Amino acid sequence: MSAHKKNAMAGGPSKRDLFAPLRATQIVTSKPVLPAELIATILDYLSGPDLIRFAHTSRRTRDMVYDDTRWIRKLKLMGCWNETEARRRHDEARKMKLDVQQAKDSGGTRRAGTNMDGNANGSFRRHSGDHTSETLFDAGVEEAEQNTSREASRKPATDSLQDGFSAIDLSPTTLKHKSLGLQNSSNDVLHVIQKARSIRGGARQEYGKIHEVLAPYYFDLLIAPSLNDSLISRTFQQPQQQAQMLAQIRRFAKVDIGEGGHLRETKIDSIISAFEHTALREFEHGLVAEDIEGDMRVFASVLVSLNGGSSAVNVFINRSSIISNKHSLGRPTDALSGVSSDNINLQVSAEFFRRLSMALNEQGSVINQVFPISVDVLLPFIRRAIDEVISGYLENLFREARGRTLECYLKAVSSAYEQLHQFEMSLKPSDASKADFTQKVHKSIAQCFEPYIEPYMEKELEYFRMKCDAEVEAWEKQRSDEEAVTESIFMSNVNRQVAKSDFLKSFRKVVMMPVNVLPSMSSPFTASRPVQRSTSYTGNYTGGSLEPPSRTGSPLPTPSTPNSRPPSPSQRSESLPTTELAAKAAIMNSKLEGIRSLFSIEVALNLVHIGKSSIERLAVFAKVDPHLLPASKAKEKCETVFILLLKVLGTRHIRGGFDQAVDHLANYKPHHNSPVSQPKQPDDDPSTSSSTAAASATSRAGGVAPLITFLELVNVGDLIQQMVDVFFLQELIHPGLTDADDFLDAAVTEKKRFEQMLDERVAAGLNRGIDALLAEVEFVCATTQRPGDFNPGAAGAVDGGAGAGGVVDVGPSETARRVVDLLGSHTGMLVGATDKNVLDVFYQEVGQRLFTVLCKHLKRQRISVDGAVKLISDINHYTLFITSLRQKSLTPYFTALRELSQIYLIDSKHAKDIATVVADADRYHGVITAEEMYEFAERRADWLVVRRDVERAMYGIGCLVM
């Protein structure tokens, strides 16, 4: 390119001179310039000496060559640049510079002070009592330094370069001769890369030091036929030194990225490989000869210095008896021989891991003697043993165990993981092991065992479901089989033809049963023939506090023992029923007796044991390392097992039993199970009398039999709930598998749901039980209360009380005693067997409904003035029982009853007083209204006599004859 530039001529060009413009034109030629980016890329492929030569061409090229990042890149290629160290040095230098600057600033301030007692060259003396002087600035010294600097800049350049390369001669012939002079400082040569410093702004100088030492050996090794003919072999005779030099040459060769660099790198690698092969062969000879202190130690150190010793480590591990002869430690099939199909011999597998740990610890002591402390050989050795020895052993063991039974497989996996943890703790670290040796070993074991954990946990849940279902199904099948056998035995002696011929007769008697049971109420003065029946409860109630029955003495039925169920019909001494009606009554009786076996504490105990075994096996994975993933999965599965246990135990076993018990209570009819209600059979029909006795056996056993057995069932349910509480506390809370305070936890939520289900079923059963209990109370009152109890002078009363001038019995009647004994025995069975809140509700309901039954019972009686004493005694007996329940809400009801009984004590001559008592509503605390009191007053035996006067006193009216 050329540019034309016209020079202005004095006076202007001549018009006649045609060549004047041409002569005035000046031609300027400019050379082409490469972009800086392209030049920088080219510089990356130049060697160190070439870069220095290029730097001398101009200031611009020198700035490009001296860029510190270029030399830092070369040091990083050799692996001798530490950025952390460089940053630390930079911060220290910056801080030092700031300190110097601050010192200079403070010195300038002192020089600019008012005290200027100085000499000619700028020094001054302080007069603060100190006679010594200090020179802070000398102008002569500064001038001498500036002159020296100018002379150095005028000095011509020599044949060597001083740009951070310590006067490296650029000619290759001089490099070789200079390296020979470094033999006396062989230690510096062998560690020249290691001693390189990471200094920002000084990377070029550090590289120059390395290049000065290693370049002669590098170029010589490229032209040498073999290592023995090279400068390295002639300079260093020991294999250890040769290995160190070759390792440095390999790192130095990474900087050579110019043309042909790949071929040069291949040449270096081939020489190093030959040297490594020779050293490795000598190491193997020492390993075979067990020359630990000789060849093994020497050549292990040589190989470590050469390339980290990976080849020596591999040979040492491969030649070890642990890897080459691993079957000598034990076989997986040995742990399964000589035991049942569901078990595993844990001692055999434990012995395998013990032998392996002893062998590894012995190899660890050998490693300490052979290999340098800079190389950790034991950890790779253990990882290799885990991958090849332990992994193969576990795979074969689990495969064989799974081929036998599922339970054997589950035991094998859980015990193997626990034994692996013990194996991990028995390993001893070597001298070269780091602080995280145990953590790394544990991580390797966890990775080895990880493929087996998820399938195991799934199989564990499957096994638990299967065992629970089998346990409950076996119990249900046993119960159904026993019921079928019982029904077949009872129905086996039934004559169908006789049953058909007697159907109408039996039906007529059954229909007439309520008429025969209840006494005639047609007239208060009509004598009713007392009906005798056996008491339904043989206990006594003294009027004191209720004594709860012993929980340990309550029957605990078990499904596996024959004695847990009521005796079968074949075991009974009496003859079997011959009619279908009697047989069905006997079957119903058998079902009522079987309420206590609707669910079993033994089945619950077996389910808990199954869950305990599964949780203990799963908990092994959570105890080893709570922070790893298998531990969290194990905790989750443990909670799942507990939830499944509660669902099977509660939903399928206990709830079904309670529902059946409630149905039996709902179908219970006291007058159907009493001998009073049974129609009288001819004396020549023994089968009918036997069925009647069987039907009333439950009633004679004590009170309301279904309610008694239901309360025993409540005791069993309470024991099961306590068993679940202990299981939850010991198996989940104490080991830390779940948190009892976490209300969102699935296990805690399911446990609360289980307890709520029990409370609901107990409450439902108690409601039905109260119905049955009060029905029995009403039946006792209707069948055992004699007309002469409250009306001694009634016609037909037998020993009903005293006649005229006789002595009246002031104690409670037999009916009151039986009712109180019946209620006291049944309510006392709940003490300690259920929650206090449920117990209070039960007591209150019993008391209120007893009040209703007594009111109905009084409205069916005729009560005289003489019989009022017996009535008051009965009311007091009932009130004493209610007081023992300690329910304040019931007190007003029975206080009203006691006040009510007073109207029967008033003689017929005082009719106005009777009216006053009847109309006084405050007297009864609002429990009984005046209209109801009028109905009670109508039950007086002399009501027809006093009625007119009472009504006149209450309403002010009377009978008028029109």
mmCIF file with all atom_site columns, C-alpha atoms in Angstrom, residues 542-667:
data_model
loop_
_atom_site.group_PDB
_atom_site.id
_atom_site.type_symbol
_atom_site.label_atom_id
_atom_site.label_alt_id
_atom_site.label_comp_id
_atom_site.label_asym_id
_atom_site.label_entity_id
_atom_site.label_seq_id
_atom_site.pdbx_PDB_ins_code
_atom_site.Cartn_x
_atom_site.Cartn_y
_atom_site.Cartn_z
_atom_site.occupancy
_atom_site.B_iso_or_equiv
_atom_site.pdbx_formal_charge
_atom_site.auth_seq_id
_atom_site.auth_comp_id
_atom_site.auth_asym_id
_atom_site.auth_atom_id
_atom_site.pdbx_PDB_model_num
ATOM 1   C CA . THR A 1 542 ? -72.153 -55.092 100.674 1.00 0.00 ? 542 THR A CA 1
ATOM 2   C CA . GLY A 1 543 ? -72.801 -51.525 99.704  1.00 0.00 ? 543 GLY A CA 1
ATOM 3   C CA . GLY A 1 544 ? -69.153 -50.509 99.848  1.00 0.00 ? 544 GLY A CA 1
ATOM 4   C CA . SER A 1 545 ? -66.834 -49.477 97.080  1.00 0.00 ? 545 SER A CA 1
ATOM 5   C CA . LEU A 1 546 ? -66.567 -51.612 93.978  1.00 0.00 ? 546 LEU A CA 1
ATOM 6   C CA . GLU A 1 547 ? -63.660 -54.000 93.935  1.00 0.00 ? 547 GLU A CA 1
ATOM 7   C CA . PRO A 1 548 ? -62.344 -54.523 90.424  1.00 0.00 ? 548 PRO A CA 1
ATOM 8   C CA . PRO A 1 549 ? -61.713 -58.092 89.421  1.00 0.00 ? 549 PRO A CA 1
ATOM 9   C CA . SER A 1 550 ? -58.137 -59.240 89.130  1.00 0.00 ? 550 SER A CA 1
ATOM 10  C CA . ARG A 1 551 ? -56.954 -58.662 85.593  1.00 0.00 ? 551 ARG A CA 1
ATOM 11  C CA . THR A 1 552 ? -54.537 -61.513 85.883  1.00 0.00 ? 552 THR A CA 1
ATOM 12  C CA . GLY A 1 553 ? -57.374 -63.760 86.917  1.00 0.00 ? 553 GLY A CA 1
ATOM 13  C CA . SER A 1 554 ? -59.578 -62.926 83.973  1.00 0.00 ? 554 SER A CA 1
ATOM 14  C CA . PRO A 1 555 ? -59.734 -65.690 81.403  1.00 0.00 ? 555 PRO A CA 1
ATOM 15  C CA . LEU A 1 556 ? -57.363 -65.207 78.514  1.00 0.00 ? 556 LEU A CA 1
ATOM 16  C CA . PRO A 1 557 ? -58.479 -67.524 75.738  1.00 0.00 ? 557 PRO A CA 1
ATOM 17  C CA . THR A 1 558 ? -55.852 -68.907 73.419  1.00 0.00 ? 558 THR A CA 1
ATOM 18  C CA . PRO A 1 559 ? -56.537 -70.391 70.013  1.00 0.00 ? 559 PRO A CA 1
ATOM 19  C CA . SER A 1 560 ? -53.872 -73.054 70.063  1.00 0.00 ? 560 SER A CA 1
ATOM 20  C CA . THR A 1 561 ? -54.999 -74.859 73.217  1.00 0.00 ? 561 THR A CA 1
ATOM 21  C CA . PRO A 1 562 ? -58.229 -76.832 73.292  1.00 0.00 ? 562 PRO A CA 1
ATOM 22  C CA . ASN A 1 563 ? -59.069 -75.626 76.767  1.00 0.00 ? 563 ASN A CA 1
ATOM 23  C CA . SER A 1 564 ? -59.350 -72.029 75.603  1.00 0.00 ? 564 SER A CA 1
ATOM 24  C CA . ARG A 1 565 ? -62.831 -72.638 74.208  1.00 0.00 ? 565 ARG A CA 1
ATOM 25  C CA . PRO A 1 566 ? -65.912 -73.828 76.107  1.00 0.00 ? 566 PRO A CA 1
ATOM 26  C CA . PRO A 1 567 ? -66.219 -77.589 76.278  1.00 0.00 ? 567 PRO A CA 1
ATOM 27  C CA . SER A 1 568 ? -67.591 -79.087 73.106  1.00 0.00 ? 568 SER A CA 1
ATOM 28  C CA . PRO A 1 569 ? -70.932 -80.860 73.108  1.00 0.00 ? 569 PRO A CA 1
ATOM 29  C CA . SER A 1 570 ? -69.190 -84.217 72.836  1.00 0.00 ? 570 SER A CA 1
ATOM 30  C CA . GLN A 1 571 ? -67.490 -83.528 76.167  1.00 0.00 ? 571 GLN A CA 1
ATOM 31  C CA . ARG A 1 572 ? -70.723 -82.759 77.994  1.00 0.00 ? 572 ARG A CA 1
ATOM 32  C CA . SER A 1 573 ? -72.297 -85.369 80.144  1.00 0.00 ? 573 SER A CA 1
ATOM 33  C CA . GLU A 1 574 ? -75.929 -84.451 79.453  1.00 0.00 ? 574 GLU A CA 1
ATOM 34  C CA . SER A 1 575 ? -77.780 -85.866 76.528  1.00 0.00 ? 575 SER A CA 1
ATOM 35  C CA . LEU A 1 576 ? -78.079 -83.984 73.254  1.00 0.00 ? 576 LEU A CA 1
ATOM 36  C CA . PRO A 1 577 ? -81.315 -82.157 72.311  1.00 0.00 ? 577 PRO A CA 1
ATOM 37  C CA . THR A 1 578 ? -83.733 -84.031 70.148  1.00 0.00 ? 578 THR A CA 1
ATOM 38  C CA . THR A 1 579 ? -85.850 -81.143 68.853  1.00 0.00 ? 579 THR A CA 1
ATOM 39  C CA . GLU A 1 580 ? -84.797 -78.501 66.381  1.00 0.00 ? 580 GLU A CA 1
ATOM 40  C CA . LEU A 1 581 ? -85.872 -75.667 68.673  1.00 0.00 ? 581 LEU A CA 1
ATOM 41  C CA . ALA A 1 582 ? -83.833 -77.036 71.568  1.00 0.00 ? 582 ALA A CA 1
ATOM 42  C CA . ALA A 1 583 ? -80.860 -77.606 69.294  1.00 0.00 ? 583 ALA A CA 1
ATOM 43  C CA . LYS A 1 584 ? -80.962 -74.031 68.034  1.00 0.00 ? 584 LYS A CA 1
ATOM 44  C CA . ALA A 1 585 ? -81.195 -72.780 71.604  1.00 0.00 ? 585 ALA A CA 1
ATOM 45  C CA . ALA A 1 586 ? -78.156 -74.844 72.501  1.00 0.00 ? 586 ALA A CA 1
ATOM 46  C CA . ILE A 1 587 ? -76.280 -73.478 69.478  1.00 0.00 ? 587 ILE A CA 1
ATOM 47  C CA . MET A 1 588 ? -77.147 -69.916 70.508  1.00 0.00 ? 588 MET A CA 1
ATOM 48  C CA . ASN A 1 589 ? -75.953 -70.696 74.014  1.00 0.00 ? 589 ASN A CA 1
ATOM 49  C CA . SER A 1 590 ? -72.687 -71.989 72.613  1.00 0.00 ? 590 SER A CA 1
ATOM 50  C CA . LYS A 1 591 ? -72.206 -68.811 70.594  1.00 0.00 ? 591 LYS A CA 1
ATOM 51  C CA . LEU A 1 592 ? -72.865 -66.690 73.651  1.00 0.00 ? 592 LEU A CA 1
ATOM 52  C CA . GLU A 1 593 ? -70.308 -68.669 75.597  1.00 0.00 ? 593 GLU A CA 1
ATOM 53  C CA . GLY A 1 594 ? -67.872 -68.220 72.722  1.00 0.00 ? 594 GLY A CA 1
ATOM 54  C CA . ILE A 1 595 ? -67.873 -64.436 72.839  1.00 0.00 ? 595 ILE A CA 1
ATOM 55  C CA . ARG A 1 596 ? -64.689 -64.490 74.883  1.00 0.00 ? 596 ARG A CA 1
ATOM 56  C CA . SER A 1 597 ? -62.924 -66.299 72.052  1.00 0.00 ? 597 SER A CA 1
ATOM 57  C CA . LEU A 1 598 ? -63.913 -63.862 69.310  1.00 0.00 ? 598 LEU A CA 1
ATOM 58  C CA . PHE A 1 599 ? -60.333 -62.628 69.333  1.00 0.00 ? 599 PHE A CA 1
ATOM 59  C CA . SER A 1 600 ? -57.346 -64.034 71.099  1.00 0.00 ? 600 SER A CA 1
ATOM 60  C CA . ILE A 1 601 ? -54.505 -62.493 73.032  1.00 0.00 ? 601 ILE A CA 1
ATOM 61  C CA . GLU A 1 602 ? -52.305 -65.318 71.839  1.00 0.00 ? 602 GLU A CA 1
ATOM 62  C CA . VAL A 1 603 ? -52.964 -64.426 68.213  1.00 0.00 ? 603 VAL A CA 1
ATOM 63  C CA . ALA A 1 604 ? -52.132 -60.826 69.048  1.00 0.00 ? 604 ALA A CA 1
ATOM 64  C CA . LEU A 1 605 ? -48.959 -61.981 70.785  1.00 0.00 ? 605 LEU A CA 1
ATOM 65  C CA . ASN A 1 606 ? -47.944 -64.035 67.746  1.00 0.00 ? 606 ASN A CA 1
ATOM 66  C CA . LEU A 1 607 ? -48.560 -61.069 65.455  1.00 0.00 ? 607 LEU A CA 1
ATOM 67  C CA . VAL A 1 608 ? -46.490 -58.839 67.715  1.00 0.00 ? 608 VAL A CA 1
ATOM 68  C CA . HIS A 1 609 ? -43.662 -61.376 67.692  1.00 0.00 ? 609 HIS A CA 1
ATOM 69  C CA . ILE A 1 610 ? -43.751 -61.514 63.902  1.00 0.00 ? 610 ILE A CA 1
ATOM 70  C CA . GLY A 1 611 ? -43.638 -57.713 63.729  1.00 0.00 ? 611 GLY A CA 1
ATOM 71  C CA . LYS A 1 612 ? -40.828 -57.608 66.284  1.00 0.00 ? 612 LYS A CA 1
ATOM 72  C CA . SER A 1 613 ? -38.713 -59.980 64.210  1.00 0.00 ? 613 SER A CA 1
ATOM 73  C CA . SER A 1 614 ? -39.273 -57.968 61.033  1.00 0.00 ? 614 SER A CA 1
ATOM 74  C CA . ILE A 1 615 ? -38.534 -54.633 62.704  1.00 0.00 ? 615 ILE A CA 1
ATOM 75  C CA . GLU A 1 616 ? -35.383 -55.990 64.348  1.00 0.00 ? 616 GLU A CA 1
ATOM 76  C CA . ARG A 1 617 ? -34.103 -57.181 60.984  1.00 0.00 ? 617 ARG A CA 1
ATOM 77  C CA . LEU A 1 618 ? -34.930 -53.852 59.349  1.00 0.00 ? 618 LEU A CA 1
ATOM 78  C CA . ALA A 1 619 ? -33.498 -51.842 62.241  1.00 0.00 ? 619 ALA A CA 1
ATOM 79  C CA . VAL A 1 620 ? -30.041 -53.268 61.513  1.00 0.00 ? 620 VAL A CA 1
ATOM 80  C CA . PHE A 1 621 ? -29.848 -51.029 58.442  1.00 0.00 ? 621 PHE A CA 1
ATOM 81  C CA . ALA A 1 622 ? -30.918 -47.961 60.445  1.00 0.00 ? 622 ALA A CA 1
ATOM 82  C CA . LYS A 1 623 ? -28.443 -48.462 63.306  1.00 0.00 ? 623 LYS A CA 1
ATOM 83  C CA . VAL A 1 624 ? -25.260 -48.750 61.243  1.00 0.00 ? 624 VAL A CA 1
ATOM 84  C CA . ASP A 1 625 ? -25.285 -45.236 59.791  1.00 0.00 ? 625 ASP A CA 1
ATOM 85  C CA . PRO A 1 626 ? -28.381 -43.113 60.480  1.00 0.00 ? 626 PRO A CA 1
ATOM 86  C CA . HIS A 1 627 ? -27.354 -40.505 57.888  1.00 0.00 ? 627 HIS A CA 1
ATOM 87  C CA . LEU A 1 628 ? -27.225 -42.746 54.802  1.00 0.00 ? 628 LEU A CA 1
ATOM 88  C CA . LEU A 1 629 ? -30.101 -43.479 52.456  1.00 0.00 ? 629 LEU A CA 1
ATOM 89  C CA . PRO A 1 630 ? -30.577 -47.143 53.550  1.00 0.00 ? 630 PRO A CA 1
ATOM 90  C CA . ALA A 1 631 ? -31.103 -45.948 57.127  1.00 0.00 ? 631 ALA A CA 1
ATOM 91  C CA . SER A 1 632 ? -33.946 -43.608 56.155  1.00 0.00 ? 632 SER A CA 1
ATOM 92  C CA . LYS A 1 633 ? -35.526 -46.344 54.045  1.00 0.00 ? 633 LYS A CA 1
ATOM 93  C CA . ALA A 1 634 ? -35.198 -48.812 56.916  1.00 0.00 ? 634 ALA A CA 1
ATOM 94  C CA . LYS A 1 635 ? -36.923 -46.410 59.321  1.00 0.00 ? 635 LYS A CA 1
ATOM 95  C CA . GLU A 1 636 ? -39.727 -45.937 56.832  1.00 0.00 ? 636 GLU A CA 1
ATOM 96  C CA . LYS A 1 637 ? -40.155 -49.700 56.427  1.00 0.00 ? 637 LYS A CA 1
ATOM 97  C CA . CYS A 1 638 ? -40.149 -50.200 60.213  1.00 0.00 ? 638 CYS A CA 1
ATOM 98  C CA . GLU A 1 639 ? -43.013 -47.748 60.509  1.00 0.00 ? 639 GLU A CA 1
ATOM 99  C CA . THR A 1 640 ? -44.767 -49.527 57.634  1.00 0.00 ? 640 THR A CA 1
ATOM 100 C CA . VAL A 1 641 ? -44.454 -52.857 59.473  1.00 0.00 ? 641 VAL A CA 1
ATOM 101 C CA . PHE A 1 642 ? -45.937 -51.304 62.613  1.00 0.00 ? 642 PHE A CA 1
ATOM 102 C CA . ILE A 1 643 ? -48.791 -49.788 60.608  1.00 0.00 ? 643 ILE A CA 1
ATOM 103 C CA . LEU A 1 644 ? -49.532 -53.138 58.944  1.00 0.00 ? 644 LEU A CA 1
ATOM 104 C CA . LEU A 1 645 ? -49.452 -54.815 62.352  1.00 0.00 ? 645 LEU A CA 1
ATOM 105 C CA . LEU A 1 646 ? -52.041 -52.403 63.722  1.00 0.00 ? 646 LEU A CA 1
ATOM 106 C CA . LYS A 1 647 ? -54.245 -52.799 60.651  1.00 0.00 ? 647 LYS A CA 1
ATOM 107 C CA . VAL A 1 648 ? -54.198 -56.596 60.790  1.00 0.00 ? 648 VAL A CA 1
ATOM 108 C CA . LEU A 1 649 ? -54.528 -56.703 64.547  1.00 0.00 ? 649 LEU A CA 1
ATOM 109 C CA . GLY A 1 650 ? -57.151 -53.989 64.780  1.00 0.00 ? 650 GLY A CA 1
ATOM 110 C CA . THR A 1 651 ? -59.177 -53.992 61.598  1.00 0.00 ? 651 THR A CA 1
ATOM 111 C CA . ARG A 1 652 ? -59.168 -57.684 60.809  1.00 0.00 ? 652 ARG A CA 1
ATOM 112 C CA . HIS A 1 653 ? -58.894 -59.402 64.182  1.00 0.00 ? 653 HIS A CA 1
ATOM 113 C CA . ILE A 1 654 ? -60.070 -57.219 67.065  1.00 0.00 ? 654 ILE A CA 1
ATOM 114 C CA . ARG A 1 655 ? -62.703 -55.108 65.328  1.00 0.00 ? 655 ARG A CA 1
ATOM 115 C CA . GLY A 1 656 ? -64.390 -58.158 63.827  1.00 0.00 ? 656 GLY A CA 1
ATOM 116 C CA . GLY A 1 657 ? -64.486 -59.822 67.220  1.00 0.00 ? 657 GLY A CA 1
ATOM 117 C CA . PHE A 1 658 ? -65.970 -56.767 68.887  1.00 0.00 ? 658 PHE A CA 1
ATOM 118 C CA . ASP A 1 659 ? -68.580 -56.433 66.128  1.00 0.00 ? 659 ASP A CA 1
ATOM 119 C CA . GLN A 1 660 ? -69.655 -60.052 66.588  1.00 0.00 ? 660 GLN A CA 1
ATOM 120 C CA . ALA A 1 661 ? -69.790 -59.585 70.341  1.00 0.00 ? 661 ALA A CA 1
ATOM 121 C CA . VAL A 1 662 ? -71.955 -56.485 69.913  1.00 0.00 ? 662 VAL A CA 1
ATOM 122 C CA . ASP A 1 663 ? -74.286 -58.457 67.616  1.00 0.00 ? 663 ASP A CA 1
ATOM 123 C CA . HIS A 1 664 ? -74.583 -61.197 70.233  1.00 0.00 ? 664 HIS A CA 1
ATOM 124 C CA . LEU A 1 665 ? -75.385 -58.600 72.869  1.00 0.00 ? 665 LEU A CA 1
ATOM 125 C CA . ALA A 1 666 ? -77.986 -57.047 70.591  1.00 0.00 ? 666 ALA A CA 1
ATOM 126 C CA . ASN A 1 667 ? -79.659 -60.460 70.103  1.00 0.00 ? 667 ASN A CA 1
#
